[in-house]
PDB file of N, CA, C and O in Angstrom:
ATOM      1  N   SER A  24      16.582  28.052 -19.768  1.00 44.00           N
ATOM      2  CA  SER A  24      15.307  27.770 -20.545  1.00 44.00           C
ATOM      3  C   SER A  24      14.435  26.842 -20.457  1.00 44.00           C
ATOM      4  O   SER A  24      14.776  25.468 -21.150  1.00 44.00           O
ATOM      5  N   PHE A  25      13.273  26.487 -19.911  1.00 49.00           N
ATOM      6  CA  PHE A  25      12.664  24.924 -19.888  1.00 49.00           C
ATOM      7  C   PHE A  25      11.302  24.869 -20.629  1.00 49.00           C
ATOM      8  O   PHE A  25      10.277  24.059 -21.286  1.00 49.00           O
ATOM      9  N   ALA A  26      11.028  25.827 -21.384  1.00 57.00           N
ATOM     10  CA  ALA A  26      10.359  25.997 -23.021  1.00 57.00           C
ATOM     11  C   ALA A  26      10.635  24.781 -23.988  1.00 57.00           C
ATOM     12  O   ALA A  26       9.188  24.046 -24.162  1.00 57.00           O
ATOM     13  N   ALA A  27      11.380  24.069 -24.569  1.00 70.00           N
ATOM     14  CA  ALA A  27      11.375  22.955 -24.790  1.00 70.00           C
ATOM     15  C   ALA A  27      10.575  21.182 -24.593  1.00 70.00           C
ATOM     16  O   ALA A  27       9.987  21.124 -25.429  1.00 70.00           O
ATOM     17  N   GLU A  28      10.480  21.133 -22.972  1.00 79.00           N
ATOM     18  CA  GLU A  28      10.765  20.342 -22.408  1.00 79.00           C
ATOM     19  C   GLU A  28      10.217  19.767 -20.894  1.00 79.00           C
ATOM     20  O   GLU A  28       9.811  19.295 -20.244  1.00 79.00           O
ATOM     21  N   GLY A  29       9.779  21.423 -20.689  1.00 86.00           N
ATOM     22  CA  GLY A  29       9.242  21.980 -19.234  1.00 86.00           C
ATOM     23  C   GLY A  29      10.066  21.652 -17.785  1.00 86.00           C
ATOM     24  O   GLY A  29      10.560  21.406 -18.976  1.00 86.00           O
ATOM     25  N   ALA A  30       9.426  21.633 -16.932  1.00 90.00           N
ATOM     26  CA  ALA A  30      10.292  21.541 -15.556  1.00 90.00           C
ATOM     27  C   ALA A  30      10.436  20.541 -15.323  1.00 90.00           C
ATOM     28  O   ALA A  30       9.926  19.385 -15.463  1.00 90.00           O
ATOM     29  N   ARG A  31      11.992  20.471 -14.771  1.00 94.00           N
ATOM     30  CA  ARG A  31      13.020  19.327 -14.423  1.00 94.00           C
ATOM     31  C   ARG A  31      13.266  19.001 -13.132  1.00 94.00           C
ATOM     32  O   ARG A  31      13.750  20.538 -13.102  1.00 94.00           O
ATOM     33  N   VAL A  32      12.679  18.522 -12.446  1.00 95.00           N
ATOM     34  CA  VAL A  32      13.142  17.603 -10.447  1.00 95.00           C
ATOM     35  C   VAL A  32      14.733  17.839 -10.776  1.00 95.00           C
ATOM     36  O   VAL A  32      15.692  19.519 -10.601  1.00 95.00           O
ATOM     37  N   ASP A  33      15.527  17.262 -11.808  1.00 95.00           N
ATOM     38  CA  ASP A  33      16.556  17.694 -11.718  1.00 95.00           C
ATOM     39  C   ASP A  33      17.003  19.086 -11.963  1.00 95.00           C
ATOM     40  O   ASP A  33      18.236  19.885 -11.677  1.00 95.00           O
ATOM     41  N   HIS A  34      16.528  19.909 -12.738  1.00 92.00           N
ATOM     42  CA  HIS A  34      16.452  21.593 -12.524  1.00 92.00           C
ATOM     43  C   HIS A  34      16.533  22.344 -11.759  1.00 92.00           C
ATOM     44  O   HIS A  34      17.110  23.191 -11.499  1.00 92.00           O
ATOM     45  N   ILE A  35      15.295  22.269 -10.652  1.00 95.00           N
ATOM     46  CA  ILE A  35      14.703  22.898  -9.771  1.00 95.00           C
ATOM     47  C   ILE A  35      15.817  22.999  -8.778  1.00 95.00           C
ATOM     48  O   ILE A  35      16.069  23.729  -7.892  1.00 95.00           O
ATOM     49  N   ALA A  36      16.177  21.072  -8.725  1.00 96.00           N
ATOM     50  CA  ALA A  36      17.015  20.627  -7.580  1.00 96.00           C
ATOM     51  C   ALA A  36      18.394  22.049  -7.721  1.00 96.00           C
ATOM     52  O   ALA A  36      18.231  22.517  -6.788  1.00 96.00           O
ATOM     53  N   ALA A  37      18.353  21.818  -9.465  1.00 94.00           N
ATOM     54  CA  ALA A  37      19.837  23.151  -8.886  1.00 94.00           C
ATOM     55  C   ALA A  37      20.475  24.381  -9.503  1.00 94.00           C
ATOM     56  O   ALA A  37      20.438  24.589  -8.875  1.00 94.00           O
ATOM     57  N   TRP A  38      18.545  24.852  -9.187  1.00 92.00           N
ATOM     58  CA  TRP A  38      18.347  26.201  -9.103  1.00 92.00           C
ATOM     59  C   TRP A  38      17.928  26.332  -7.834  1.00 92.00           C
ATOM     60  O   TRP A  38      18.350  27.676  -7.508  1.00 92.00           O
ATOM     61  N   ALA A  39      17.895  25.678  -7.212  1.00 92.00           N
ATOM     62  CA  ALA A  39      17.832  25.612  -5.965  1.00 92.00           C
ATOM     63  C   ALA A  39      19.018  25.457  -4.997  1.00 92.00           C
ATOM     64  O   ALA A  39      18.893  26.176  -4.252  1.00 92.00           O
ATOM     65  N   THR A  40      20.445  25.217  -5.268  1.00 92.00           N
ATOM     66  CA  THR A  40      20.867  24.601  -4.897  1.00 92.00           C
ATOM     67  C   THR A  40      22.095  25.905  -4.541  1.00 92.00           C
ATOM     68  O   THR A  40      22.720  26.466  -3.722  1.00 92.00           O
ATOM     69  N   ALA A  41      21.192  26.672  -6.249  1.00 92.00           N
ATOM     70  CA  ALA A  41      22.164  27.565  -6.186  1.00 92.00           C
ATOM     71  C   ALA A  41      22.203  29.319  -5.999  1.00 92.00           C
ATOM     72  O   ALA A  41      22.684  30.427  -6.033  1.00 92.00           O
ATOM     73  N   ARG A  42      20.758  29.379  -5.646  1.00 89.00           N
ATOM     74  CA  ARG A  42      20.384  30.347  -5.939  1.00 89.00           C
ATOM     75  C   ARG A  42      20.553  30.953  -4.122  1.00 89.00           C
ATOM     76  O   ARG A  42      20.921  30.377  -3.837  1.00 89.00           O
ATOM     77  N   ARG A  43      19.899  32.772  -4.429  1.00 88.00           N
ATOM     78  CA  ARG A  43      21.302  33.424  -3.047  1.00 88.00           C
ATOM     79  C   ARG A  43      20.219  34.452  -2.725  1.00 88.00           C
ATOM     80  O   ARG A  43      19.203  34.259  -3.352  1.00 88.00           O
ATOM     81  N   GLY A  44      19.853  34.597  -1.329  1.00 88.00           N
ATOM     82  CA  GLY A  44      18.619  35.287  -0.778  1.00 88.00           C
ATOM     83  C   GLY A  44      17.430  34.494  -1.067  1.00 88.00           C
ATOM     84  O   GLY A  44      17.177  33.218  -0.593  1.00 88.00           O
ATOM     85  N   GLY A  45      16.511  35.172  -1.122  1.00 88.00           N
ATOM     86  CA  GLY A  45      14.934  34.700  -0.542  1.00 88.00           C
ATOM     87  C   GLY A  45      14.339  35.172  -2.505  1.00 88.00           C
ATOM     88  O   GLY A  45      13.609  35.299  -1.830  1.00 88.00           O
ATOM     89  N   ILE A  46      15.261  34.126  -3.477  1.00 91.00           N
ATOM     90  CA  ILE A  46      14.576  34.367  -4.869  1.00 91.00           C
ATOM     91  C   ILE A  46      13.741  32.821  -4.319  1.00 91.00           C
ATOM     92  O   ILE A  46      14.180  32.083  -3.654  1.00 91.00           O
ATOM     93  N   ARG A  47      12.746  32.681  -4.343  1.00 93.00           N
ATOM     94  CA  ARG A  47      11.417  32.051  -4.760  1.00 93.00           C
ATOM     95  C   ARG A  47      11.647  31.299  -5.664  1.00 93.00           C
ATOM     96  O   ARG A  47      10.624  31.522  -7.312  1.00 93.00           O
ATOM     97  N   LEU A  48      11.405  30.363  -6.935  1.00 93.00           N
ATOM     98  CA  LEU A  48      11.836  29.211  -7.894  1.00 93.00           C
ATOM     99  C   LEU A  48       9.639  29.280  -8.168  1.00 93.00           C
ATOM    100  O   LEU A  48       9.490  28.682  -7.789  1.00 93.00           O
ATOM    101  N   LYS A  49       9.368  29.249  -9.339  1.00 94.00           N
ATOM    102  CA  LYS A  49       7.931  28.674 -10.324  1.00 94.00           C
ATOM    103  C   LYS A  49       8.964  27.966 -11.025  1.00 94.00           C
ATOM    104  O   LYS A  49       9.626  28.755 -11.463  1.00 94.00           O
ATOM    105  N   ALA A  50       8.481  26.572 -10.484  1.00 95.00           N
ATOM    106  CA  ALA A  50       8.893  25.458 -11.491  1.00 95.00           C
ATOM    107  C   ALA A  50       7.308  26.012 -12.708  1.00 95.00           C
ATOM    108  O   ALA A  50       6.084  25.286 -12.758  1.00 95.00           O
ATOM    109  N   SER A  51       7.672  25.683 -13.794  1.00 93.00           N
ATOM    110  CA  SER A  51       6.292  25.534 -14.831  1.00 93.00           C
ATOM    111  C   SER A  51       6.314  24.650 -16.080  1.00 93.00           C
ATOM    112  O   SER A  51       7.431  24.498 -16.836  1.00 93.00           O
ATOM    113  N   GLY A  52       5.995  24.231 -16.718  1.00 91.00           N
ATOM    114  CA  GLY A  52       5.635  23.804 -17.909  1.00 91.00           C
ATOM    115  C   GLY A  52       6.148  22.121 -18.028  1.00 91.00           C
ATOM    116  O   GLY A  52       6.719  21.769 -17.409  1.00 91.00           O
ATOM    117  N   GLY A  53       4.373  21.630 -18.715  1.00 91.00           N
ATOM    118  CA  GLY A  53       5.029  19.816 -18.605  1.00 91.00           C
ATOM    119  C   GLY A  53       3.981  18.988 -17.174  1.00 91.00           C
ATOM    120  O   GLY A  53       4.483  18.102 -17.223  1.00 91.00           O
ATOM    121  N   ILE A  54       3.983  20.439 -16.398  1.00 95.00           N
ATOM    122  CA  ILE A  54       3.509  18.917 -15.051  1.00 95.00           C
ATOM    123  C   ILE A  54       2.178  18.596 -15.514  1.00 95.00           C
ATOM    124  O   ILE A  54       1.346  19.382 -15.515  1.00 95.00           O
ATOM    125  N   GLN A  55       1.536  17.409 -15.671  1.00 94.00           N
ATOM    126  CA  GLN A  55       0.838  16.926 -15.347  1.00 94.00           C
ATOM    127  C   GLN A  55       0.297  15.661 -14.105  1.00 94.00           C
ATOM    128  O   GLN A  55      -1.245  15.878 -14.305  1.00 94.00           O
ATOM    129  N   THR A  56       0.415  15.617 -13.292  1.00 96.00           N
ATOM    130  CA  THR A  56       0.127  14.823 -12.395  1.00 96.00           C
ATOM    131  C   THR A  56       0.474  15.888 -11.070  1.00 96.00           C
ATOM    132  O   THR A  56       1.004  16.312 -10.647  1.00 96.00           O
ATOM    133  N   LEU A  57      -0.721  15.114 -10.368  1.00 96.00           N
ATOM    134  CA  LEU A  57       1.064  15.132  -9.143  1.00 96.00           C
ATOM    135  C   LEU A  57       1.140  14.849  -7.997  1.00 96.00           C
ATOM    136  O   LEU A  57       2.497  15.496  -7.839  1.00 96.00           O
ATOM    137  N   ALA A  58       1.376  14.010  -8.704  1.00 96.00           N
ATOM    138  CA  ALA A  58       3.275  13.452  -8.579  1.00 96.00           C
ATOM    139  C   ALA A  58       4.312  14.121  -8.605  1.00 96.00           C
ATOM    140  O   ALA A  58       5.079  14.943  -8.335  1.00 96.00           O
ATOM    141  N   GLU A  59       4.012  14.572  -9.886  1.00 96.00           N
ATOM    142  CA  GLU A  59       4.701  15.566 -11.029  1.00 96.00           C
ATOM    143  C   GLU A  59       5.107  16.915  -9.457  1.00 96.00           C
ATOM    144  O   GLU A  59       6.420  17.534 -10.077  1.00 96.00           O
ATOM    145  N   ALA A  60       3.308  17.219 -10.031  1.00 96.00           N
ATOM    146  CA  ALA A  60       3.800  18.956  -9.125  1.00 96.00           C
ATOM    147  C   ALA A  60       4.651  18.363  -7.245  1.00 96.00           C
ATOM    148  O   ALA A  60       5.364  19.607  -7.203  1.00 96.00           O
ATOM    149  N   ARG A  61       3.986  17.762  -6.835  1.00 96.00           N
ATOM    150  CA  ARG A  61       4.630  17.575  -5.547  1.00 96.00           C
ATOM    151  C   ARG A  61       6.401  16.759  -5.631  1.00 96.00           C
ATOM    152  O   ARG A  61       7.176  17.320  -5.091  1.00 96.00           O
ATOM    153  N   ALA A  62       7.468  16.100  -6.368  1.00 97.00           N
ATOM    154  CA  ALA A  62       8.678  15.890  -6.464  1.00 97.00           C
ATOM    155  C   ALA A  62       8.667  17.444  -7.451  1.00 97.00           C
ATOM    156  O   ALA A  62      10.304  18.247  -6.773  1.00 97.00           O
ATOM    157  N   LEU A  63       8.564  17.978  -8.340  1.00 97.00           N
ATOM    158  CA  LEU A  63       8.794  20.070  -8.251  1.00 97.00           C
ATOM    159  C   LEU A  63       8.747  20.402  -6.308  1.00 97.00           C
ATOM    160  O   LEU A  63      10.696  20.866  -6.900  1.00 97.00           O
ATOM    161  N   LEU A  64       8.450  20.537  -5.999  1.00 96.00           N
ATOM    162  CA  LEU A  64       7.720  21.125  -4.663  1.00 96.00           C
ATOM    163  C   LEU A  64       8.645  20.401  -3.541  1.00 96.00           C
ATOM    164  O   LEU A  64      10.275  21.553  -3.446  1.00 96.00           O
ATOM    165  N   ASP A  65       9.675  18.728  -4.074  1.00 97.00           N
ATOM    166  CA  ASP A  65      10.421  18.706  -2.624  1.00 97.00           C
ATOM    167  C   ASP A  65      11.200  18.600  -3.185  1.00 97.00           C
ATOM    168  O   ASP A  65      13.095  19.268  -2.415  1.00 97.00           O
ATOM    169  N   ALA A  66      11.433  19.162  -4.824  1.00 97.00           N
ATOM    170  CA  ALA A  66      13.258  19.497  -5.262  1.00 97.00           C
ATOM    171  C   ALA A  66      13.101  20.919  -4.871  1.00 97.00           C
ATOM    172  O   ALA A  66      14.976  21.472  -5.072  1.00 97.00           O
ATOM    173  N   GLY A  67      12.197  22.044  -4.254  1.00 96.00           N
ATOM    174  CA  GLY A  67      12.376  23.594  -4.046  1.00 96.00           C
ATOM    175  C   GLY A  67      12.266  24.205  -4.439  1.00 96.00           C
ATOM    176  O   GLY A  67      11.836  24.891  -4.532  1.00 96.00           O
ATOM    177  N   ALA A  68      11.015  23.878  -5.682  1.00 96.00           N
ATOM    178  CA  ALA A  68      10.161  24.829  -5.844  1.00 96.00           C
ATOM    179  C   ALA A  68       8.884  25.779  -4.783  1.00 96.00           C
ATOM    180  O   ALA A  68       9.384  25.089  -3.806  1.00 96.00           O
ATOM    181  N   ALA A  69       8.825  27.126  -4.937  1.00 96.00           N
ATOM    182  CA  ALA A  69       7.672  27.191  -3.405  1.00 96.00           C
ATOM    183  C   ALA A  69       6.623  27.195  -3.897  1.00 96.00           C
ATOM    184  O   ALA A  69       6.046  27.403  -3.454  1.00 96.00           O
ATOM    185  N   ARG A  70       6.790  27.015  -5.499  1.00 95.00           N
ATOM    186  CA  ARG A  70       4.730  27.070  -6.744  1.00 95.00           C
ATOM    187  C   ARG A  70       5.046  26.636  -7.673  1.00 95.00           C
ATOM    188  O   ARG A  70       5.580  26.224  -8.752  1.00 95.00           O
ATOM    189  N   VAL A  71       4.254  25.769  -8.924  1.00 95.00           N
ATOM    190  CA  VAL A  71       4.359  25.465  -9.948  1.00 95.00           C
ATOM    191  C   VAL A  71       2.616  25.910 -11.131  1.00 95.00           C
ATOM    192  O   VAL A  71       1.674  26.769 -10.628  1.00 95.00           O
ATOM    193  N   GLY A  72       3.594  25.787 -11.899  1.00 94.00           N
ATOM    194  CA  GLY A  72       2.420  26.427 -13.275  1.00 94.00           C
ATOM    195  C   GLY A  72       2.224  25.354 -14.195  1.00 94.00           C
ATOM    196  O   GLY A  72       2.694  24.524 -14.155  1.00 94.00           O
ATOM    197  N   THR A  73       0.923  24.702 -14.616  1.00 94.00           N
ATOM    198  CA  THR A  73       0.019  24.012 -15.020  1.00 94.00           C
ATOM    199  C   THR A  73      -0.608  24.780 -15.668  1.00 94.00           C
ATOM    200  O   THR A  73      -2.068  25.945 -15.359  1.00 94.00           O
ATOM    201  N   ALA A  74      -0.955  23.571 -16.932  1.00 94.00           N
ATOM    202  CA  ALA A  74      -1.741  23.586 -17.917  1.00 94.00           C
ATOM    203  C   ALA A  74      -3.450  22.790 -16.868  1.00 94.00           C
ATOM    204  O   ALA A  74      -4.927  22.849 -17.302  1.00 94.00           O
ATOM    205  N   ARG A  75      -3.567  21.964 -16.392  1.00 95.00           N
ATOM    206  CA  ARG A  75      -3.487  21.300 -15.819  1.00 95.00           C
ATOM    207  C   ARG A  75      -4.491  20.895 -13.853  1.00 95.00           C
ATOM    208  O   ARG A  75      -4.374  20.536 -13.587  1.00 95.00           O
ATOM    209  N   PRO A  76      -4.547  22.150 -13.906  1.00 95.00           N
ATOM    210  CA  PRO A  76      -5.157  22.574 -12.009  1.00 95.00           C
ATOM    211  C   PRO A  76      -6.105  21.665 -11.929  1.00 95.00           C
ATOM    212  O   PRO A  76      -6.322  20.749 -10.991  1.00 95.00           O
ATOM    213  N   ALA A  77      -6.873  21.749 -12.334  1.00 96.00           N
ATOM    214  CA  ALA A  77      -8.813  20.124 -12.231  1.00 96.00           C
ATOM    215  C   ALA A  77      -7.894  19.191 -12.070  1.00 96.00           C
ATOM    216  O   ALA A  77      -8.858  18.790 -10.747  1.00 96.00           O
ATOM    217  N   ALA A  78      -7.041  18.622 -13.122  1.00 96.00           N
ATOM    218  CA  ALA A  78      -6.458  17.797 -13.258  1.00 96.00           C
ATOM    219  C   ALA A  78      -5.495  17.428 -11.155  1.00 96.00           C
ATOM    220  O   ALA A  78      -5.843  16.244 -11.005  1.00 96.00           O
ATOM    221  N   ILE A  79      -5.302  18.725 -11.620  1.00 95.00           N
ATOM    222  CA  ILE A  79      -4.172  17.370 -10.066  1.00 95.00           C
ATOM    223  C   ILE A  79      -4.830  18.002  -8.872  1.00 95.00           C
ATOM    224  O   ILE A  79      -5.449  17.258  -7.605  1.00 95.00           O
ATOM    225  N   LEU A  80      -5.693  18.893  -8.737  1.00 94.00           N
ATOM    226  CA  LEU A  80      -6.897  19.472  -7.830  1.00 94.00           C
ATOM    227  C   LEU A  80      -6.918  18.372  -8.082  1.00 94.00           C
ATOM    228  O   LEU A  80      -7.474  17.514  -6.354  1.00 94.00           O
ATOM    229  N   ALA A  81      -8.367  17.029  -8.859  1.00 95.00           N
ATOM    230  CA  ALA A  81      -8.686  16.931  -8.234  1.00 95.00           C
ATOM    231  C   ALA A  81      -7.550  15.402  -7.643  1.00 95.00           C
ATOM    232  O   ALA A  81      -8.479  14.942  -7.365  1.00 95.00           O
ATOM    233  N   GLU A  82      -7.062  15.433  -8.129  1.00 94.00           N
ATOM    234  CA  GLU A  82      -6.115  14.095  -7.823  1.00 94.00           C
ATOM    235  C   GLU A  82      -5.537  14.153  -6.161  1.00 94.00           C
ATOM    236  O   GLU A  82      -5.439  13.835  -5.329  1.00 94.00           O
ATOM    237  N   LEU A  83      -6.074  15.148  -6.112  1.00 93.00           N
ATOM    238  CA  LEU A  83      -5.314  16.130  -4.524  1.00 93.00           C
ATOM    239  C   LEU A  83      -6.448  15.171  -4.145  1.00 93.00           C
ATOM    240  O   LEU A  83      -6.125  14.776  -2.064  1.00 93.00           O
ATOM    241  N   ALA A  84      -8.145  15.508  -4.238  1.00 92.00           N
ATOM    242  CA  ALA A  84      -9.044  15.704  -3.498  1.00 92.00           C
ATOM    243  C   ALA A  84      -8.778  14.080  -2.447  1.00 92.00           C
ATOM    244  O   ALA A  84      -9.227  13.897  -1.707  1.00 92.00           O
ATOM    245  N   ALA A  85      -9.047  13.402  -4.095  1.00 92.00           N
ATOM    246  CA  ALA A  85      -8.737  12.182  -4.324  1.00 92.00           C
ATOM    247  C   ALA A  85      -8.141  11.124  -3.372  1.00 92.00           C
ATOM    248  O   ALA A  85      -8.567   9.997  -2.444  1.00 92.00           O
ATOM    249  N   ALA A  86      -7.056  11.524  -3.013  1.00 87.00           N
ATOM    250  CA  ALA A  86      -5.660  11.153  -2.422  1.00 87.00           C
ATOM    251  C   ALA A  86      -5.884  11.053  -0.680  1.00 87.00           C
ATOM    252  O   ALA A  86      -6.112  10.679  -0.065  1.00 87.00           O
ATOM    253  N   ASP A  87      -6.923  12.619  -0.619  1.00 82.00           N
ATOM    254  CA  ASP A  87      -7.251  13.262   1.037  1.00 82.00           C
ATOM    255  C   ASP A  87      -8.165  12.177   1.323  1.00 82.00           C
ATOM    256  O   ASP A  87      -8.665  11.801   2.684  1.00 82.00           O
ATOM    257  N   ALA A  88      -9.360  11.853   0.229  1.00 81.00           N
ATOM    258  CA  ALA A  88      -9.760  10.669   1.025  1.00 81.00           C
ATOM    259  C   ALA A  88      -9.923   9.444   1.167  1.00 81.00           C
ATOM    260  O   ALA A  88     -10.673   8.821   1.366  1.00 81.00           O
ATOM    261  N   VAL A  89      -9.270   9.185   0.246  1.00 74.00           N
ATOM    262  CA  VAL A  89      -8.210   7.535   1.066  1.00 74.00           C
ATOM    263  C   VAL A  89      -7.455   7.658   3.046  1.00 74.00           C
ATOM    264  O   VAL A  89      -6.579   8.312   2.572  1.00 74.00           O
ATOM    265  N   PRO A  90      -8.315   6.601   3.841  1.00 73.00           N
ATOM    266  CA  PRO A  90      -7.705   6.564   4.579  1.00 73.00           C
ATOM    267  C   PRO A  90      -6.787   6.254   4.770  1.00 73.00           C
ATOM    268  O   PRO A  90      -5.456   4.702   3.844  1.00 73.00           O
ATOM    269  N   PRO A  91      -5.532   6.945   5.279  1.00 67.00           N
ATOM    270  CA  PRO A  91      -3.662   6.598   5.742  1.00 67.00           C
ATOM    271  C   PRO A  91      -3.875   4.832   5.924  1.00 67.00           C
ATOM    272  O   PRO A  91      -4.519   4.516   6.423  1.00 67.00           O
ATOM    273  N   SER A  92      -3.296   3.692   5.388  1.00 66.00           N
ATOM    274  CA  SER A  92      -3.236   2.739   5.953  1.00 66.00           C
ATOM    275  C   SER A  92      -1.969   2.396   7.684  1.00 66.00           C
ATOM    276  O   SER A  92      -1.835   2.979   7.978  1.00 66.00           O
TER     277      SER A  92
END
C-alpha cells in the first residue's frame, strides 16, 4: 500500500514490470509537482491522482509557454 508515503517511482516501476495483461496502474498520493507526475507516468503509471491538480496544471501551462531552447 502507498498510504503511508504516497506513490513512489520505484514502486510504480516494479509494478509495471510485474503486471500482466491490460492492467493499467494509477499512481496516487503525495504527488505535488509536475516533475513528480511525469516521473510516475514515465515509470509506467497510466494516470495519476493528486490533491494539487490546479498547481500541477499551472506548472504544465507555464512549461508549455516557454519556447524550446
